[in-house]
Amino acid sequence: MLKLKDRKKVITYGTFDLFHLGHLRILERAKLLGSHLTVGISTDEFNILKGKQCYYPFEHRKRIVRALGCVDEVIPEYDWNQKVSDIINNDIDLFVMGSDWKGKFDHLMDYCSVLYLERTKGVSTTMIKEDLSAINR
Ligand code: C2G
């Protein structure tokens, strides 16, 4: 049965290190597409697998994202392969990611809708780190 927006469960995933406007905008837009938003936060161990060195540890990143009004639940993201079970176990209707991931998660269309939202231009955690290190040189 097709769920109306007012009962649609949405999920997205990310590292959300050095939280910035791009992170906020994807979460706000994801929540507008449903009634409940779950966010998978990459653990510190998974970030090493992703080749990312986080500034803030998992617990800090998790607390910041969970404190947002548009976020209803946070879960740990341990590896690349948990999304299908997360979608099934959480009764997810819609999977959302930024457009930098376009096409990478289309296989999830067997389990829920998949939507890539335009990435916010001009901001990224990498840019923040590079700008700060340039200032301190
Ligand atoms: N994002 C965005 N605009 C930016 C920066 C990020 O829309 N300027 C989006 C990304 O597209 C992603 C989310 O914000 O959907 C989180 O971005 P990151 O914290 O960089 O997460 P990432 O490393 O892309 O991890 O299994 C999926 C991975 O965990 C995604």
Coordinates of N, CA, C and O and ligand atoms in Angstrom, one line a residue:
M1 N 0.9 -1.2 0.0 CA 0.0 0.0 0.0 C 0.9 1.2 0.0 O 1.8 1.3 0.8
L2 N 0.6 2.2 -0.9 CA 1.4 3.4 -1.0 C 1.2 4.3 0.3 O 0.0 4.6 0.6
K3 N 2.3 4.6 1.0 CA 2.2 5.4 2.2 C 2.1 6.9 1.9 O 2.8 7.3 1.0
L4 N 1.2 7.6 2.5 CA 1.2 9.1 2.3 C 2.4 9.7 3.0 O 3.0 9.1 3.9
K5 N 2.7 10.9 2.6 CA 3.9 11.6 3.2 C 3.8 11.6 4.7 O 4.8 11.5 5.4
D6 N 2.6 11.7 5.2 CA 2.5 11.9 6.6 C 2.9 10.6 7.4 O 3.0 10.6 8.6
R7 N 3.1 9.5 6.7 CA 3.6 8.3 7.4 C 4.8 7.7 6.8 O 5.2 6.6 7.0
K8 N 5.5 8.5 5.9 CA 6.6 8.0 5.2 C 7.9 8.1 6.0 O 8.1 9.1 6.6
K9 N 8.6 7.0 6.1 CA 9.9 7.0 6.8 C 11.0 7.1 5.8 O 11.1 6.4 4.8
V10 N 11.9 8.0 6.2 CA 13.0 8.4 5.3 C 14.3 8.0 6.0 O 14.4 8.1 7.3
I11 N 15.3 7.6 5.3 CA 16.7 7.4 5.9 C 17.8 8.0 5.0 O 17.6 8.1 3.8
T12 N 18.8 8.4 5.7 CA 20.0 8.9 5.0 C 21.2 8.6 5.8 O 21.1 8.2 7.0
Y13 N 22.4 8.7 5.2 CA 23.6 8.3 6.0 C 24.7 9.3 5.7 O 24.7 10.0 4.7
G14 N 25.6 9.4 6.7 CA 26.8 10.3 6.5 C 27.7 10.3 7.6 O 27.5 9.7 8.7
T15 N 28.9 11.0 7.4 CA 29.8 11.2 8.5 C 29.5 12.4 9.4 O 29.6 12.4 10.6
F16 N 29.0 13.5 8.7 CA 28.6 14.7 9.4 C 29.7 15.3 10.4 O 29.4 15.7 11.5
D17 N 30.9 15.3 9.9 CA 32.0 15.8 10.7 C 32.1 17.3 10.4 O 31.8 17.8 9.3
L18 N 32.4 18.1 11.5 CA 32.5 19.6 11.3 C 31.2 20.0 10.7 O 31.2 20.6 9.6
F19 N 30.1 19.8 11.4 CA 28.7 20.0 10.8 C 28.6 21.3 10.2 O 29.0 22.3 10.7
H20 N 28.0 21.3 9.0 CA 27.9 22.6 8.2 C 26.6 22.7 7.5 O 25.8 21.7 7.5
L21 N 26.4 23.8 6.7 CA 25.1 24.1 6.1 C 24.7 23.0 5.1 O 23.6 22.6 4.9
G22 N 25.7 22.4 4.4 CA 25.4 21.3 3.5 C 24.8 20.1 4.2 O 23.8 19.5 3.7
H23 N 25.3 19.8 5.3 CA 24.7 18.7 6.1 C 23.3 19.1 6.6 O 22.4 18.3 6.4
L24 N 23.2 20.3 7.1 CA 21.8 20.7 7.6 C 20.8 20.6 6.4 O 19.7 20.1 6.6
R25 N 21.2 21.1 5.3 CA 20.2 21.2 4.2 C 19.8 19.9 3.7 O 18.6 19.7 3.3
I26 N 20.7 18.9 3.7 CA 20.2 17.6 3.1 C 19.3 16.9 4.2 O 18.3 16.3 3.8
L27 N 19.6 17.2 5.4 CA 18.7 16.6 6.5 C 17.3 17.2 6.5 O 16.3 16.6 6.6
E28 N 17.3 18.6 6.4 CA 16.1 19.3 6.4 C 15.2 18.9 5.2 O 14.0 18.6 5.3
R29 N 15.8 18.8 4.0 CA 15.1 18.4 2.8 C 14.6 17.0 2.9 O 13.5 16.6 2.4
A30 N 15.5 16.1 3.5 CA 15.1 14.7 3.6 C 13.8 14.6 4.5 O 12.9 13.9 4.2
K31 N 13.8 15.3 5.6 CA 12.7 15.2 6.5 C 11.4 15.8 5.9 O 10.3 15.3 6.1
L32 N 11.5 16.8 5.0 CA 10.4 17.4 4.3 C 9.7 16.3 3.4 O 8.5 16.5 3.1
L33 N 10.4 15.2 3.1 CA 9.8 14.2 2.2 C 9.1 13.2 2.9 O 8.5 12.2 2.3
G34 N 9.0 13.2 4.2 CA 8.3 12.2 5.0 C 7.9 12.7 6.4 O 7.8 13.9 6.6
S35 N 7.6 11.7 7.2 CA 7.2 12.2 8.6 C 8.2 11.7 9.6 O 8.2 12.1 10.8
H36 N 9.2 10.9 9.2 CA 10.2 10.4 10.2 C 11.5 10.2 9.5 O 11.6 9.7 8.4
L37 N 12.6 10.8 10.1 CA 13.9 10.7 9.4 C 14.9 10.0 10.4 O 15.1 10.4 11.5
T38 N 15.4 8.9 9.8 CA 16.5 8.2 10.5 C 17.8 8.5 9.8 O 17.9 8.6 8.6
V39 N 18.8 8.8 10.6 CA 20.2 9.1 10.0 C 21.2 8.1 10.5 O 21.4 7.9 11.7
G40 N 21.8 7.5 9.5 CA 22.9 6.6 9.9 C 24.2 7.4 10.0 O 24.6 8.0 9.0
I41 N 24.8 7.4 11.1 CA 26.1 8.1 11.4 C 27.3 7.2 11.3 O 27.3 6.2 12.0
S42 N 28.2 7.5 10.4 CA 29.4 6.6 10.2 C 30.2 6.6 11.5 O 30.6 7.6 12.0
T43 N 30.5 5.3 11.9 CA 31.3 5.2 13.1 C 32.8 5.6 12.8 O 33.1 5.7 11.6
D44 N 33.6 5.8 13.8 CA 35.0 6.2 13.6 C 35.7 5.1 12.8 O 36.5 5.3 11.9
E45 N 35.4 3.8 13.2 CA 36.0 2.7 12.5 C 35.6 2.6 11.0 O 36.5 2.4 10.1
F46 N 34.4 2.9 10.7 CA 33.9 2.8 9.3 C 34.5 4.0 8.5 O 34.9 3.9 7.4
N47 N 34.7 5.1 9.2 CA 35.3 6.3 8.5 C 36.7 6.0 8.1 O 37.2 6.4 7.0
I48 N 37.4 5.2 8.9 CA 38.8 4.8 8.5 C 38.7 3.9 7.2 O 39.4 4.1 6.2
L49 N 37.7 3.0 7.1 CA 37.5 2.3 5.9 C 37.1 3.2 4.7 O 37.5 2.9 3.6
K50 N 36.4 4.3 5.0 CA 36.0 5.2 4.0 C 37.2 6.2 3.6 O 37.1 7.0 2.7
G51 N 38.3 6.0 4.4 CA 39.5 6.9 4.1 C 39.3 8.3 4.6 O 39.9 9.2 4.2
K52 N 38.4 8.4 5.6 CA 38.2 9.8 6.2 C 38.7 9.8 7.6 O 38.5 8.9 8.4
Q53 N 39.5 10.9 7.9 CA 40.0 11.1 9.3 C 39.1 12.2 9.9 O 39.0 13.3 9.5
C54 N 38.2 11.8 10.8 CA 37.3 12.7 11.4 C 37.9 13.6 12.5 O 38.8 13.2 13.2
Y55 N 37.4 14.8 12.5 CA 37.9 15.8 13.6 C 37.1 15.4 14.9 O 37.7 15.3 16.0
Y56 N 35.8 15.2 14.8 CA 35.0 14.9 16.0 C 34.7 13.3 16.0 O 34.4 12.8 15.0
P57 N 34.8 12.8 17.2 CA 34.5 11.3 17.3 C 33.0 11.0 17.1 O 32.2 12.0 17.2
F58 N 32.7 9.8 16.9 CA 31.3 9.3 16.6 C 30.3 9.9 17.6 O 29.3 10.5 17.2
E59 N 30.6 9.8 18.9 CA 29.6 10.2 19.9 C 29.2 11.6 19.8 O 28.1 12.1 19.9
H60 N 30.2 12.5 19.4 CA 30.0 14.0 19.3 C 29.1 14.2 18.0 O 28.1 14.9 18.0
R61 N 29.5 13.5 16.9 CA 28.8 13.7 15.7 C 27.3 13.2 15.8 O 26.4 13.9 15.3
K62 N 27.2 12.1 16.5 CA 25.8 11.5 16.7 C 25.0 12.5 17.5 O 23.8 12.8 17.2
R63 N 25.5 13.1 18.6 CA 24.7 14.0 19.5 C 24.3 15.2 18.7 O 23.2 15.7 18.9
I64 N 25.2 15.8 17.9 CA 24.9 17.0 17.2 C 23.8 16.7 16.2 O 22.8 17.5 16.2
V65 N 23.8 15.6 15.4 CA 22.8 15.3 14.4 C 21.5 15.0 15.1 O 20.4 15.5 14.7
R66 N 21.6 14.2 16.3 CA 20.3 13.9 17.0 C 19.6 15.1 17.6 O 18.4 15.1 17.7
A67 N 20.4 16.1 17.8 CA 19.8 17.3 18.5 C 18.9 18.2 17.5 O 18.2 19.1 17.9
L68 N 19.1 17.9 16.2 CA 18.3 18.6 15.2 C 16.9 18.3 15.2 O 16.5 17.2 15.3
G69 N 16.1 19.4 15.1 CA 14.6 19.2 15.1 C 14.1 18.3 13.9 O 13.1 17.6 14.1
C70 N 14.8 18.3 12.8 CA 14.4 17.5 11.7 C 14.8 16.0 11.7 O 14.4 15.2 10.9
V71 N 15.5 15.7 12.8 CA 16.0 14.3 12.9 C 15.3 13.5 14.0 O 15.2 14.1 15.1
D72 N 14.7 12.4 13.7 CA 13.9 11.6 14.6 C 14.7 10.5 15.3 O 14.4 10.1 16.4
E73 N 15.7 10.0 14.6 CA 16.5 8.8 15.1 C 17.8 8.8 14.5 O 18.0 9.1 13.3
V74 N 18.8 8.4 15.2 CA 20.2 8.2 14.7 C 20.6 6.7 14.9 O 20.3 6.2 16.0
I75 N 21.2 6.1 14.0 CA 21.8 4.7 14.1 C 23.2 4.8 13.7 O 23.6 5.6 12.8
P76 N 24.1 3.8 14.2 CA 25.4 3.8 13.7 C 25.5 3.2 12.3 O 24.8 2.2 12.0
E77 N 26.4 3.7 11.5 CA 26.7 3.1 10.2 C 28.1 2.4 10.4 O 29.1 3.1 10.4
Y78 N 28.1 1.1 10.4 CA 29.3 0.3 10.6 C 30.0 0.0 9.3 O 31.2 -0.2 9.3
D79 N 29.2 -0.3 8.2 CA 29.9 -0.7 7.0 C 29.0 -0.3 5.8 O 27.8 0.1 6.0
W80 N 29.5 -0.6 4.6 CA 28.7 -0.3 3.4 C 27.5 -1.2 3.2 O 26.6 -0.9 2.4
N81 N 27.5 -2.3 3.9 CA 26.5 -3.4 3.5 C 25.3 -3.5 4.4 O 24.5 -4.4 4.3
Q82 N 25.1 -2.5 5.3 CA 24.0 -2.6 6.3 C 22.7 -1.9 5.8 O 21.6 -2.0 6.4
K83 N 22.7 -1.2 4.7 CA 21.6 -0.4 4.3 C 20.3 -1.2 4.0 O 19.2 -0.8 4.4
V84 N 20.5 -2.4 3.3 CA 19.3 -3.2 3.0 C 18.6 -3.6 4.3 O 17.4 -3.4 4.5
S85 N 19.4 -4.1 5.3 CA 18.7 -4.6 6.5 C 18.2 -3.4 7.3 O 17.1 -3.4 7.9
D86 N 18.9 -2.2 7.3 CA 18.4 -1.0 7.9 C 17.0 -0.6 7.3 O 16.1 -0.3 8.0
I87 N 16.9 -0.7 6.0 CA 15.7 -0.3 5.3 C 14.5 -1.3 5.7 O 13.4 -0.8 6.0
I88 N 14.9 -2.5 5.7 CA 13.8 -3.5 6.1 C 13.5 -3.4 7.5 O 12.3 -3.3 7.9
N89 N 14.5 -3.4 8.4 CA 14.2 -3.4 9.8 C 13.5 -2.1 10.4 O 12.8 -2.2 11.4
N90 N 13.8 -1.0 9.6 CA 13.2 0.2 10.1 C 11.9 0.6 9.2 O 11.5 1.8 9.3
D91 N 11.5 -0.3 8.4 CA 10.3 0.0 7.5 C 10.4 1.3 6.7 O 9.5 2.1 6.7
I92 N 11.6 1.4 6.1 CA 11.9 2.7 5.4 C 11.2 2.7 4.0 O 11.2 1.7 3.3
D93 N 10.7 3.9 3.7 CA 10.0 4.1 2.4 C 10.9 4.8 1.4 O 10.8 4.6 0.2
L94 N 11.8 5.6 1.9 CA 12.6 6.5 1.0 C 14.1 6.6 1.5 O 14.3 7.0 2.7
F95 N 15.0 6.3 0.6 CA 16.4 6.5 0.9 C 16.9 7.8 0.2 O 16.7 7.9 -1.0
V96 N 17.5 8.7 0.9 CA 18.0 9.9 0.3 C 19.5 10.1 0.5 O 20.0 9.8 1.6
M97 N 20.2 10.6 -0.5 CA 21.6 10.9 -0.4 C 21.8 12.2 -1.2 O 21.1 12.5 -2.1
G98 N 22.9 12.9 -1.0 CA 23.3 14.0 -1.8 C 23.7 13.6 -3.2 O 24.2 12.4 -3.4
S99 N 23.7 14.5 -4.1 CA 23.9 14.2 -5.6 C 25.3 13.7 -5.9 O 25.6 13.1 -6.9
D100 N 26.2 13.9 -5.0 CA 27.6 13.4 -5.2 C 27.6 11.9 -5.2 O 28.5 11.2 -5.7
W101 N 26.5 11.3 -4.6 CA 26.4 9.8 -4.6 C 25.5 9.3 -5.7 O 25.1 8.1 -5.7
K102 N 25.0 10.2 -6.6 CA 24.1 9.8 -7.6 C 24.4 8.5 -8.3 O 25.6 8.3 -8.8
G103 N 23.5 7.6 -8.3 CA 23.7 6.3 -9.0 C 24.3 5.2 -8.1 O 24.2 4.0 -8.4
K104 N 25.0 5.6 -7.1 CA 25.8 4.6 -6.3 C 24.9 3.7 -5.4 O 25.3 2.6 -5.0
F105 N 23.6 4.1 -5.2 CA 22.8 3.3 -4.3 C 21.5 2.9 -5.0 O 20.5 2.6 -4.4
D106 N 21.5 2.9 -6.4 CA 20.3 2.6 -7.1 C 19.8 1.1 -6.8 O 18.7 0.8 -6.9
H107 N 20.7 0.3 -6.4 CA 20.3 -1.1 -6.1 C 19.3 -1.2 -4.9 O 18.6 -2.2 -4.8
L108 N 19.3 -0.1 -4.1 CA 18.3 -0.1 -3.0 C 16.9 0.1 -3.5 O 15.9 -0.1 -2.7
M109 N 16.7 0.4 -4.8 CA 15.4 0.6 -5.4 C 14.5 -0.7 -5.3 O 13.3 -0.7 -5.4
D110 N 15.2 -1.8 -5.1 CA 14.5 -3.1 -4.9 C 13.8 -3.1 -3.5 O 12.9 -4.0 -3.3
Y111 N 14.1 -2.2 -2.6 CA 13.6 -2.2 -1.3 C 12.8 -0.9 -0.9 O 12.0 -1.0 0.0
C112 N 13.2 0.2 -1.5 CA 12.5 1.5 -1.2 C 12.7 2.4 -2.3 O 13.5 2.2 -3.2
S113 N 12.1 3.6 -2.2 CA 12.4 4.7 -3.2 C 13.8 5.2 -2.9 O 14.2 5.2 -1.8
V114 N 14.5 5.7 -4.0 CA 15.8 6.2 -3.8 C 15.9 7.6 -4.5 O 15.4 7.8 -5.6
L115 N 16.4 8.6 -3.7 CA 16.4 10.0 -4.2 C 17.7 10.7 -3.9 O 18.2 10.6 -2.8
Y116 N 18.3 11.3 -4.9 CA 19.5 12.0 -4.7 C 19.2 13.5 -4.8 O 18.7 14.0 -5.8
L117 N 19.5 14.2 -3.7 CA 19.2 15.7 -3.7 C 20.4 16.5 -4.0 O 21.5 16.1 -3.6
E118 N 20.2 17.6 -4.6 CA 21.3 18.4 -5.1 C 22.3 18.8 -3.9 O 21.8 19.2 -2.8
R119 N 23.5 18.5 -4.1 CA 24.5 18.8 -3.0 C 24.7 20.3 -2.9 O 24.6 21.1 -3.9
T120 N 24.8 20.8 -1.7 CA 25.0 22.3 -1.4 C 26.4 22.7 -1.9 O 27.4 22.2 -1.5
K121 N 26.4 23.7 -2.8 CA 27.7 24.1 -3.4 C 28.4 25.0 -2.4 O 27.8 25.7 -1.5
G122 N 29.8 25.0 -2.5 CA 30.6 25.9 -1.8 C 30.9 25.6 -0.4 O 31.5 26.4 0.4
V123 N 30.5 24.4 0.1 CA 30.9 24.1 1.5 C 31.1 22.5 1.6 O 30.4 21.8 0.9
S124 N 32.2 22.2 2.3 CA 32.4 20.8 2.6 C 33.4 20.7 3.7 O 34.1 21.7 4.0
T125 N 33.4 19.6 4.4 CA 34.3 19.4 5.5 C 35.7 19.5 5.1 O 36.5 20.2 5.8
T126 N 36.0 19.0 3.9 CA 37.4 19.1 3.4 C 37.8 20.5 3.2 O 38.9 20.9 3.5
M127 N 36.9 21.3 2.6 CA 37.2 22.8 2.4 C 37.5 23.5 3.7 O 38.4 24.3 3.8
I128 N 36.7 23.2 4.7 CA 36.8 23.8 6.0 C 38.2 23.5 6.6 O 39.0 24.3 7.0
K129 N 38.6 22.2 6.5 CA 39.9 21.8 7.0 C 41.0 22.5 6.2 O 42.0 23.0 6.8
E130 N 40.9 22.5 4.9 CA 42.0 23.1 4.1 C 42.1 24.6 4.3 O 43.1 25.2 4.5
D131 N 40.9 25.3 4.5 CA 40.9 26.7 4.7 C 41.6 27.0 6.1 O 42.4 27.9 6.2
L132 N 41.2 26.2 7.1 CA 41.8 26.5 8.4 C 43.3 26.2 8.5 O 44.0 27.0 9.1
S133 N 43.7 25.2 7.7 CA 45.2 24.9 7.8 C 45.9 26.0 7.0 O 47.0 26.3 7.4
A134 N 45.3 26.6 6.0 CA 45.9 27.7 5.2 C 46.1 28.9 6.2 O 47.1 29.6 6.2
I135 N 45.1 29.2 7.0 CA 45.1 30.3 7.9 C 46.3 30.1 8.9 O 47.0 31.0 9.2
N136 N 46.4 28.9 9.3 CA 47.4 28.6 10.4 C 48.8 28.4 9.9 O 49.7 28.1 10.6
R137 N 49.0 28.6 8.5 CA 50.4 28.3 8.0 C 51.3 29.5 8.3 O 50.8 30.7 8.3
Ligands
C2G1 N1 26.3 17.0 1.5 C1 25.6 17.9 0.8 N2 26.2 19.1 0.5 C2 27.5 19.3 0.9 C3 28.2 18.3 1.7 C4 27.5 17.1 2.0 O1 24.4 17.7 0.4 N3 28.1 20.5 0.6 C5 25.6 15.7 1.8 C6 26.3 14.5 1.2 O2 25.9 14.3 -0.2 C7 25.7 13.4 2.1 C8 25.5 14.0 3.4 O3 25.6 15.5 3.2 O4 24.4 13.0 1.6 C9 26.6 13.7 4.4 O5 27.9 14.0 3.8 P1 29.2 13.4 4.5 O6 29.2 13.7 6.0 O7 30.4 13.9 3.7 O8 29.0 11.8 4.3 P2 29.7 10.9 3.3 O9 31.1 10.8 3.5 O10 29.2 11.3 1.9 O11 29.1 9.4 3.7 O12 27.0 5.3 3.3 C10 27.0 6.6 2.9 C11 28.1 7.4 3.5 O13 28.1 7.2 4.9 C12 28.1 8.8 3.1

